[in-house]
mmCIF file of C-alpha atoms and ligand atoms in Angstrom:
data_model
loop_
_atom_site.group_PDB
_atom_site.id
_atom_site.type_symbol
_atom_site.label_atom_id
_atom_site.label_comp_id
_atom_site.label_asym_id
_atom_site.label_seq_id
_atom_site.Cartn_x
_atom_site.Cartn_y
_atom_site.Cartn_z
ATOM 1 C CA MET A 103 14.821 -14.482 -15.403
ATOM 2 C CA ILE A 104 12.133 -13.123 -17.695
ATOM 3 C CA THR A 105 11.830 -9.698 -19.669
ATOM 4 C CA ILE A 106 9.177 -8.098 -21.916
ATOM 5 C CA LYS A 107 10.251 -7.468 -25.678
ATOM 6 C CA ASP A 108 7.619 -6.144 -27.968
ATOM 7 C CA HIS A 109 4.862 -6.675 -25.285
ATOM 8 C CA ILE A 110 5.634 -10.306 -25.024
ATOM 9 C CA LEU A 111 7.320 -12.174 -22.136
ATOM 10 C CA VAL A 112 10.485 -14.040 -23.030
ATOM 11 C CA SER A 113 13.071 -15.944 -20.784
ATOM 12 C CA ASN A 114 16.548 -14.248 -21.346
ATOM 13 C CA ASP A 115 18.412 -17.209 -19.835
ATOM 14 C CA GLY A 116 16.341 -20.239 -20.097
ATOM 15 C CA SER A 117 15.430 -20.527 -16.616
ATOM 16 C CA SER A 118 11.705 -19.856 -16.794
ATOM 17 C CA SER A 119 9.295 -21.844 -19.312
ATOM 18 C CA VAL A 120 7.731 -19.028 -21.178
ATOM 19 C CA SER A 121 5.796 -19.561 -24.376
ATOM 20 C CA TYR A 122 3.639 -17.293 -26.499
ATOM 21 C CA ASP A 123 0.417 -18.902 -28.027
ATOM 22 C CA PRO A 124 -2.072 -16.299 -29.300
ATOM 23 C CA THR A 125 -5.820 -16.237 -28.717
ATOM 24 C CA PRO A 126 -8.338 -14.441 -30.966
ATOM 25 C CA ASN A 127 -10.114 -13.596 -27.872
ATOM 26 C CA HIS A 128 -9.008 -10.096 -27.316
ATOM 27 C CA GLY A 129 -9.800 -6.448 -27.838
ATOM 28 C CA THR A 130 -8.014 -3.265 -29.176
ATOM 29 C CA ILE A 131 -4.810 -1.558 -28.226
ATOM 30 C CA PHE A 132 -4.776 -0.051 -24.817
ATOM 31 C CA ARG A 133 -5.102 3.812 -24.771
ATOM 32 C CA ASP A 134 -2.412 6.298 -23.871
ATOM 33 C CA GLY A 135 -0.956 5.630 -20.410
ATOM 34 C CA LEU A 136 -2.479 2.052 -19.972
ATOM 35 C CA PRO A 137 -2.506 -0.633 -18.586
ATOM 36 C CA ASP A 138 -2.116 0.631 -15.018
ATOM 37 C CA THR A 139 -3.602 -2.348 -13.151
ATOM 38 C CA VAL A 140 -3.091 -6.024 -12.743
ATOM 39 C CA VAL A 141 -5.906 -8.260 -12.018
ATOM 40 C CA ILE A 142 -5.376 -11.784 -10.535
ATOM 41 C CA HIS A 143 -7.741 -14.643 -11.232
ATOM 42 C CA TYR A 144 -7.820 -18.508 -10.717
ATOM 43 C CA THR A 145 -8.661 -20.705 -13.487
ATOM 44 C CA GLY A 146 -10.910 -22.801 -11.607
ATOM 45 C CA GLY A 147 -9.741 -25.442 -14.226
ATOM 46 C CA ASN A 148 -8.349 -28.726 -14.532
ATOM 47 C CA SER A 149 -4.838 -28.006 -15.818
ATOM 48 C CA LEU A 150 -2.665 -25.221 -17.499
ATOM 49 C CA GLU A 151 -3.156 -26.858 -20.887
ATOM 50 C CA SER A 152 -6.986 -27.047 -20.625
ATOM 51 C CA SER A 153 -7.293 -23.604 -19.333
ATOM 52 C CA VAL A 154 -5.219 -22.190 -22.136
ATOM 53 C CA LYS A 155 -7.497 -24.103 -24.648
ATOM 54 C CA TRP A 156 -10.672 -22.680 -23.529
ATOM 55 C CA LEU A 157 -9.145 -19.159 -23.443
ATOM 56 C CA GLN A 158 -8.279 -19.703 -26.864
ATOM 57 C CA ASN A 159 -11.732 -21.140 -28.046
ATOM 58 C CA PRO A 160 -13.688 -18.333 -29.599
ATOM 59 C CA VAL A 161 -16.922 -19.986 -27.885
ATOM 60 C CA SER A 162 -15.500 -18.862 -24.426
ATOM 61 C CA LYS A 163 -15.448 -15.258 -25.317
ATOM 62 C CA ALA A 164 -12.754 -15.042 -22.470
ATOM 63 C CA SER A 165 -9.126 -14.751 -22.279
ATOM 64 C CA ALA A 166 -6.215 -13.243 -20.064
ATOM 65 C CA HIS A 167 -2.853 -11.876 -21.082
ATOM 66 C CA LEU A 168 -1.284 -15.105 -19.419
ATOM 67 C CA VAL A 169 -1.810 -18.339 -17.426
ATOM 68 C CA VAL A 170 0.790 -19.536 -14.789
ATOM 69 C CA GLY A 171 1.028 -23.323 -14.357
ATOM 70 C CA LYS A 172 1.768 -25.304 -11.127
ATOM 71 C CA LYS A 173 5.377 -25.339 -11.899
ATOM 72 C CA GLY A 174 5.659 -21.680 -12.647
ATOM 73 C CA GLU A 175 5.209 -22.199 -16.582
ATOM 74 C CA ILE A 176 3.907 -19.114 -18.499
ATOM 75 C CA VAL A 177 1.911 -19.292 -21.439
ATOM 76 C CA GLN A 178 1.121 -15.776 -22.803
ATOM 77 C CA LEU A 179 -1.980 -15.437 -24.781
ATOM 78 C CA ILE A 180 -2.163 -11.719 -25.625
ATOM 79 C CA PRO A 181 0.441 -9.078 -25.919
ATOM 80 C CA PHE A 182 0.477 -6.409 -23.096
ATOM 81 C CA ASN A 183 -0.530 -3.488 -25.225
ATOM 82 C CA GLN A 184 -3.898 -5.215 -26.113
ATOM 83 C CA LYS A 185 -7.018 -5.766 -24.142
ATOM 84 C CA ALA A 186 -7.798 -9.077 -22.773
ATOM 85 C CA TRP A 187 -11.565 -10.249 -21.892
ATOM 86 C CA HIS A 188 -10.952 -11.283 -18.561
ATOM 87 C CA ALA A 189 -12.759 -8.918 -15.857
ATOM 88 C CA GLY A 190 -16.272 -8.839 -17.151
ATOM 89 C CA LYS A 191 -18.690 -6.198 -15.573
ATOM 90 C CA SER A 192 -16.281 -4.937 -12.991
ATOM 91 C CA GLU A 193 -15.306 -1.641 -11.045
ATOM 92 C CA TRP A 194 -12.391 -0.332 -8.791
ATOM 93 C CA ASN A 195 -12.099 3.015 -7.335
ATOM 94 C CA GLY A 196 -14.941 4.409 -9.476
ATOM 95 C CA ARG A 197 -13.599 3.195 -12.714
ATOM 96 C CA LYS A 198 -15.788 0.613 -14.559
ATOM 97 C CA ASN A 199 -14.876 -2.287 -16.789
ATOM 98 C CA LEU A 200 -11.263 -2.949 -16.059
ATOM 99 C CA ASN A 201 -10.585 -4.782 -19.275
ATOM 100 C CA GLN A 202 -10.104 -1.347 -20.582
ATOM 101 C CA PHE A 203 -7.045 -0.592 -18.263
ATOM 102 C CA SER A 204 -5.840 -3.725 -16.793
ATOM 103 C CA ILE A 205 -3.518 -6.753 -17.387
ATOM 104 C CA GLY A 206 -5.134 -10.031 -16.391
ATOM 105 C CA ILE A 207 -3.224 -12.916 -15.037
ATOM 106 C CA GLU A 208 -4.824 -16.513 -14.644
ATOM 107 C CA ILE A 209 -3.208 -18.781 -12.165
ATOM 108 C CA ASP A 210 -4.000 -22.600 -12.720
ATOM 109 C CA ASN A 211 -5.738 -23.415 -9.546
ATOM 110 C CA ALA A 212 -8.978 -25.450 -8.801
ATOM 111 C CA GLY A 213 -10.448 -22.734 -6.197
ATOM 112 C CA LEU A 214 -13.010 -23.485 -4.021
ATOM 113 C CA LEU A 215 -13.061 -27.250 -2.707
ATOM 114 C CA GLU A 216 -15.827 -29.590 -1.855
ATOM 115 C CA LYS A 217 -15.423 -31.321 1.611
ATOM 116 C CA ARG A 218 -16.517 -35.112 1.662
ATOM 117 C CA ALA A 219 -16.136 -37.456 4.376
ATOM 118 C CA ASP A 220 -12.733 -38.779 3.076
ATOM 119 C CA GLY A 221 -11.371 -35.460 2.025
ATOM 120 C CA PHE A 222 -11.291 -32.504 -0.262
ATOM 121 C CA TYR A 223 -12.491 -32.733 -3.862
ATOM 122 C CA THR A 224 -12.627 -30.209 -6.850
ATOM 123 C CA PHE A 225 -15.997 -29.584 -8.416
ATOM 124 C CA TRP A 226 -15.219 -32.292 -11.067
ATOM 125 C CA GLY A 227 -14.308 -34.895 -8.666
ATOM 126 C CA LYS A 228 -10.562 -34.816 -8.392
ATOM 127 C CA ARG A 229 -9.250 -35.293 -4.994
ATOM 128 C CA ILE A 230 -6.730 -32.879 -3.619
ATOM 129 C CA ASP A 231 -4.358 -33.902 -0.990
ATOM 130 C CA ASN A 232 -4.795 -32.322 2.339
ATOM 131 C CA SER A 233 -1.004 -30.694 2.153
ATOM 132 C CA GLN A 234 -2.694 -28.607 -1.032
ATOM 133 C CA VAL A 235 -5.749 -27.587 0.944
ATOM 134 C CA VAL A 236 -5.800 -24.059 2.608
ATOM 135 C CA LEU A 237 -9.002 -23.615 5.129
ATOM 136 C CA ALA A 238 -9.887 -19.962 5.214
ATOM 137 C CA SER A 239 -12.914 -17.563 4.753
ATOM 138 C CA HIS A 240 -13.391 -15.455 1.938
ATOM 139 C CA LYS A 241 -13.352 -11.636 2.386
ATOM 140 C CA HIS A 242 -16.879 -11.559 1.281
ATOM 141 C CA ASP A 243 -18.171 -14.676 2.918
ATOM 142 C CA LYS A 244 -17.594 -15.496 6.703
ATOM 143 C CA ARG A 245 -17.623 -19.319 6.393
ATOM 144 C CA GLU A 246 -14.482 -21.079 6.616
ATOM 145 C CA GLN A 247 -14.323 -23.144 3.219
ATOM 146 C CA ALA A 248 -11.301 -25.291 1.679
ATOM 147 C CA TRP A 249 -9.404 -23.801 -1.288
ATOM 148 C CA GLU A 250 -6.883 -25.248 -3.475
ATOM 149 C CA ALA A 251 -3.359 -23.919 -2.621
ATOM 150 C CA PHE A 252 -1.247 -22.015 -4.894
ATOM 151 C CA THR A 253 2.219 -23.489 -5.343
ATOM 152 C CA GLU A 254 5.271 -21.459 -4.304
ATOM 153 C CA LYS A 255 6.537 -21.345 -7.991
ATOM 154 C CA GLN A 256 3.235 -19.820 -8.976
ATOM 155 C CA ILE A 257 3.399 -17.079 -6.228
ATOM 156 C CA VAL A 258 7.191 -16.486 -7.328
ATOM 157 C CA THR A 259 6.417 -16.200 -10.940
ATOM 158 C CA VAL A 260 3.353 -14.004 -10.525
ATOM 159 C CA GLU A 261 5.599 -11.830 -8.404
ATOM 160 C CA MET A 262 8.391 -11.753 -11.085
ATOM 161 C CA ILE A 263 5.875 -10.934 -13.950
ATOM 162 C CA ILE A 264 4.339 -7.983 -12.137
ATOM 163 C CA LEU A 265 8.031 -6.723 -11.365
ATOM 164 C CA GLU A 266 8.570 -6.889 -15.003
ATOM 165 C CA LEU A 267 5.514 -5.185 -15.937
ATOM 166 C CA LYS A 268 5.979 -2.385 -13.785
ATOM 167 C CA LYS A 269 8.982 -1.829 -15.673
ATOM 168 C CA HIS A 270 7.443 -1.415 -19.026
ATOM 169 C CA TYR A 271 4.043 -0.032 -17.936
ATOM 170 C CA PRO A 272 2.750 2.394 -15.580
ATOM 171 C CA ILE A 273 1.395 -0.282 -13.179
ATOM 172 C CA LYS A 274 0.177 1.310 -9.978
ATOM 173 C CA GLU A 275 -2.181 -1.475 -8.478
ATOM 174 C CA ILE A 276 -2.939 -5.217 -8.268
ATOM 175 C CA VAL A 277 -6.352 -6.430 -7.305
ATOM 176 C CA GLY A 278 -8.343 -9.548 -7.433
ATOM 177 C CA HIS A 279 -11.178 -10.513 -9.581
ATOM 178 C CA ASP A 280 -13.362 -10.662 -6.306
ATOM 179 C CA ASP A 281 -12.169 -7.030 -5.458
ATOM 180 C CA ILE A 282 -13.712 -5.720 -8.550
ATOM 181 C CA ALA A 283 -16.665 -7.844 -9.137
ATOM 182 C CA PRO A 284 -17.826 -8.704 -5.575
ATOM 183 C CA GLY A 285 -20.727 -11.064 -5.468
ATOM 184 C CA ARG A 286 -20.024 -12.226 -8.716
ATOM 185 C CA LYS A 287 -16.651 -13.437 -8.619
ATOM 186 C CA ILE A 288 -14.711 -15.102 -5.762
ATOM 187 C CA ASP A 289 -11.215 -15.805 -7.634
ATOM 188 C CA PRO A 290 -8.482 -15.821 -6.542
ATOM 189 C CA GLY A 291 -9.964 -15.950 -3.155
ATOM 190 C CA PRO A 292 -8.253 -16.251 0.424
ATOM 191 C CA ALA A 293 -5.511 -18.847 -0.492
ATOM 192 C CA PHE A 294 -3.842 -16.013 -2.711
ATOM 193 C CA PRO A 295 -1.141 -13.954 -0.526
ATOM 194 C CA PHE A 296 -2.301 -10.718 -1.666
ATOM 195 C CA GLN A 297 -1.039 -8.590 1.085
ATOM 196 C CA LYS A 298 2.625 -10.111 1.084
ATOM 197 C CA ILE A 299 2.687 -9.445 -2.885
ATOM 198 C CA LYS A 300 1.424 -6.020 -2.476
ATOM 199 C CA ASN A 301 3.649 -5.091 0.380
ATOM 200 C CA ARG A 302 6.784 -6.438 -1.643
ATOM 201 C CA LEU A 303 5.893 -4.884 -5.008
ATOM 202 C CA PHE A 304 4.063 -1.569 -3.971
ATOM 203 C CA SER A 305 5.756 -0.314 -1.107
ATOM 204 C CA THR A 306 6.818 3.176 -2.263
ATOM 205 C CA ARG A 307 8.727 4.047 0.486
ATOM 206 C CA ASN A 308 11.759 1.862 -0.210
ATOM 207 C CA GLU A 309 11.500 1.892 -3.912
ATOM 208 C CA ASP A 310 14.481 -0.168 -4.916
ATOM 209 C CA VAL A 311 13.935 -0.300 -8.603
ATOM 210 C CA PRO A 312 15.525 2.413 -10.196
ATOM 211 C CA THR A 313 12.842 4.002 -12.592
ATOM 212 C CA ASP A 314 14.854 7.038 -13.940
ATOM 213 C CA THR A 315 17.263 5.736 -16.720
ATOM 214 C CA THR A 316 18.201 7.654 -19.788
ATOM 215 C CA PRO A 317 18.300 5.191 -22.678
ATOM 216 C CA LYS A 318 21.923 4.751 -24.370
ATOM 217 C CA ASP A 319 20.714 3.094 -27.340
ATOM 218 C CA LEU A 320 17.201 4.354 -28.018
ATOM 219 C CA HIS A 321 17.263 7.649 -29.351
ATOM 220 C CA TYR A 322 14.542 7.991 -31.774
ATOM 221 C CA GLY A 323 10.809 6.871 -31.916
ATOM 222 C CA ILE A 324 7.827 7.249 -34.251
ATOM 223 C CA VAL A 325 4.160 7.708 -32.883
ATOM 224 C CA VAL A 326 1.995 4.539 -33.650
ATOM 225 C CA ALA A 327 -1.151 5.890 -31.993
ATOM 226 C CA ASP A 328 -3.375 7.900 -33.994
ATOM 227 C CA TYR A 329 -2.946 10.867 -31.710
ATOM 228 C CA LEU A 330 -0.580 10.883 -28.955
ATOM 229 C CA ASN A 331 -1.050 13.214 -26.042
ATOM 230 C CA ILE A 332 2.267 15.113 -25.262
ATOM 231 C CA ARG A 333 2.467 16.409 -21.536
ATOM 232 C CA THR A 334 4.390 18.785 -19.527
ATOM 233 C CA GLU A 335 5.092 16.128 -16.726
ATOM 234 C CA PRO A 336 5.449 12.084 -16.628
ATOM 235 C CA SER A 337 1.897 11.755 -15.579
ATOM 236 C CA ARG A 338 -1.703 11.643 -16.937
ATOM 237 C CA ASP A 339 -2.706 14.170 -14.583
ATOM 238 C CA SER A 340 -0.389 16.794 -16.036
ATOM 239 C CA GLN A 341 -1.227 19.470 -18.621
ATOM 240 C CA MET A 342 -0.925 18.858 -22.258
ATOM 241 C CA ALA A 343 2.356 20.441 -23.698
ATOM 242 C CA SER A 344 0.573 21.012 -27.034
ATOM 243 C CA ASP A 345 -2.034 19.453 -29.360
ATOM 244 C CA PRO A 346 -1.714 15.715 -29.425
ATOM 245 C CA LEU A 347 1.104 14.356 -31.995
ATOM 246 C CA PRO A 348 -0.351 12.688 -35.143
ATOM 247 C CA LYS A 349 0.531 9.321 -35.940
ATOM 248 C CA GLY A 350 4.110 9.017 -37.888
ATOM 249 C CA THR A 351 5.509 11.852 -35.928
ATOM 250 C CA LYS A 352 9.328 11.447 -35.491
ATOM 251 C CA LEU A 353 10.448 12.012 -32.003
ATOM 252 C CA ARG A 354 13.972 12.489 -30.383
ATOM 253 C CA ILE A 355 14.161 10.761 -27.121
ATOM 254 C CA ILE A 356 15.815 12.261 -24.370
ATOM 255 C CA GLU A 357 14.817 10.501 -21.167
ATOM 256 C CA ARG A 358 12.715 7.951 -19.747
ATOM 257 C CA LYS A 359 10.901 7.660 -16.601
ATOM 258 C CA ASN A 360 8.132 5.438 -14.941
ATOM 259 C CA GLY A 361 6.794 4.430 -18.597
ATOM 260 C CA TRP A 362 6.933 7.746 -19.832
ATOM 261 C CA LEU A 363 9.784 9.135 -22.536
ATOM 262 C CA ARG A 364 10.797 12.734 -22.656
ATOM 263 C CA VAL A 365 10.829 13.476 -26.244
ATOM 264 C CA LYS A 366 11.604 16.282 -28.781
ATOM 265 C CA VAL A 367 9.529 17.284 -31.762
ATOM 266 C CA GLU A 368 9.751 21.014 -32.349
ATOM 267 C CA LEU A 369 8.996 21.227 -28.699
ATOM 268 C CA GLN A 370 9.471 19.067 -25.889
ATOM 269 C CA GLY A 371 7.311 17.064 -23.218
ATOM 270 C CA TRP A 372 6.295 13.540 -22.094
ATOM 271 C CA VAL A 373 4.501 10.745 -23.947
ATOM 272 C CA SER A 374 3.673 7.363 -22.978
ATOM 273 C CA GLN A 375 6.163 4.834 -24.321
ATOM 274 C CA SER A 376 3.190 2.362 -25.142
ATOM 275 C CA TRP A 377 2.498 4.529 -28.053
ATOM 276 C CA VAL A 378 6.209 5.030 -29.603
ATOM 277 C CA ASN A 379 7.887 2.445 -31.772
ATOM 278 C CA GLN A 380 11.406 2.984 -30.478
ATOM 279 C CA PHE A 381 14.556 2.625 -32.526
HETATM 280 ZN ZN1 LIG B 529 -11.550 -14.285 -12.716
#
């Protein structure tokens, strides 16, 4: 199983291959109450290693929070409280530039394949066995085309990562790069089982993951944002309980819920846990 400690994925029983290998290609810390979205990509590359190298190269000016290999190996490049450079020009539900509010997951996959007389090939000329080929049309293109299949381990791993992200951040949605940059991007394409994953992770009717837990060992925190909004309810849409709390404000933590902490200063309200160092 995997868990998140200090915004980094770790394997807590050794059953998953998880490593942290930082890249200089990243932005600033997410704003209050973010990230709230996950963006899925395929690398279109030759291997996990080559993709990680590319995303660590300053020349690429690109990165994602993590890359998932064909055997389900995870290489994290950027802590989850920092912005990655994966979305580019993008828009979803009226919000632009998804790097500002999303986690980027890259999956090692060749993507669109080329059909030749004797089979299917990647654009760099590697033959892909027919058993690893999905014939399907992209949602933005009616033609049936060939795509490299994602491995079962990759699907399970991506699902496990999102489940864990949901426990630590207010993740509400998972989208494809092709959803947020149509016409410019085609990844992750029709081979990625979006609907299945969405149904399993975001069916709110039968929420089986308890989100209301009061911490037993975390009673105090300190504000690490320059100014931290404090709200009357655990939601970005709710009213401010007072002026924002300045950096260094000491908090007593009373309750946590959906990525929010109910805290006590001289007054009580809800703040995003991303901006509180808990101890
Ligand atoms: Zn992409």
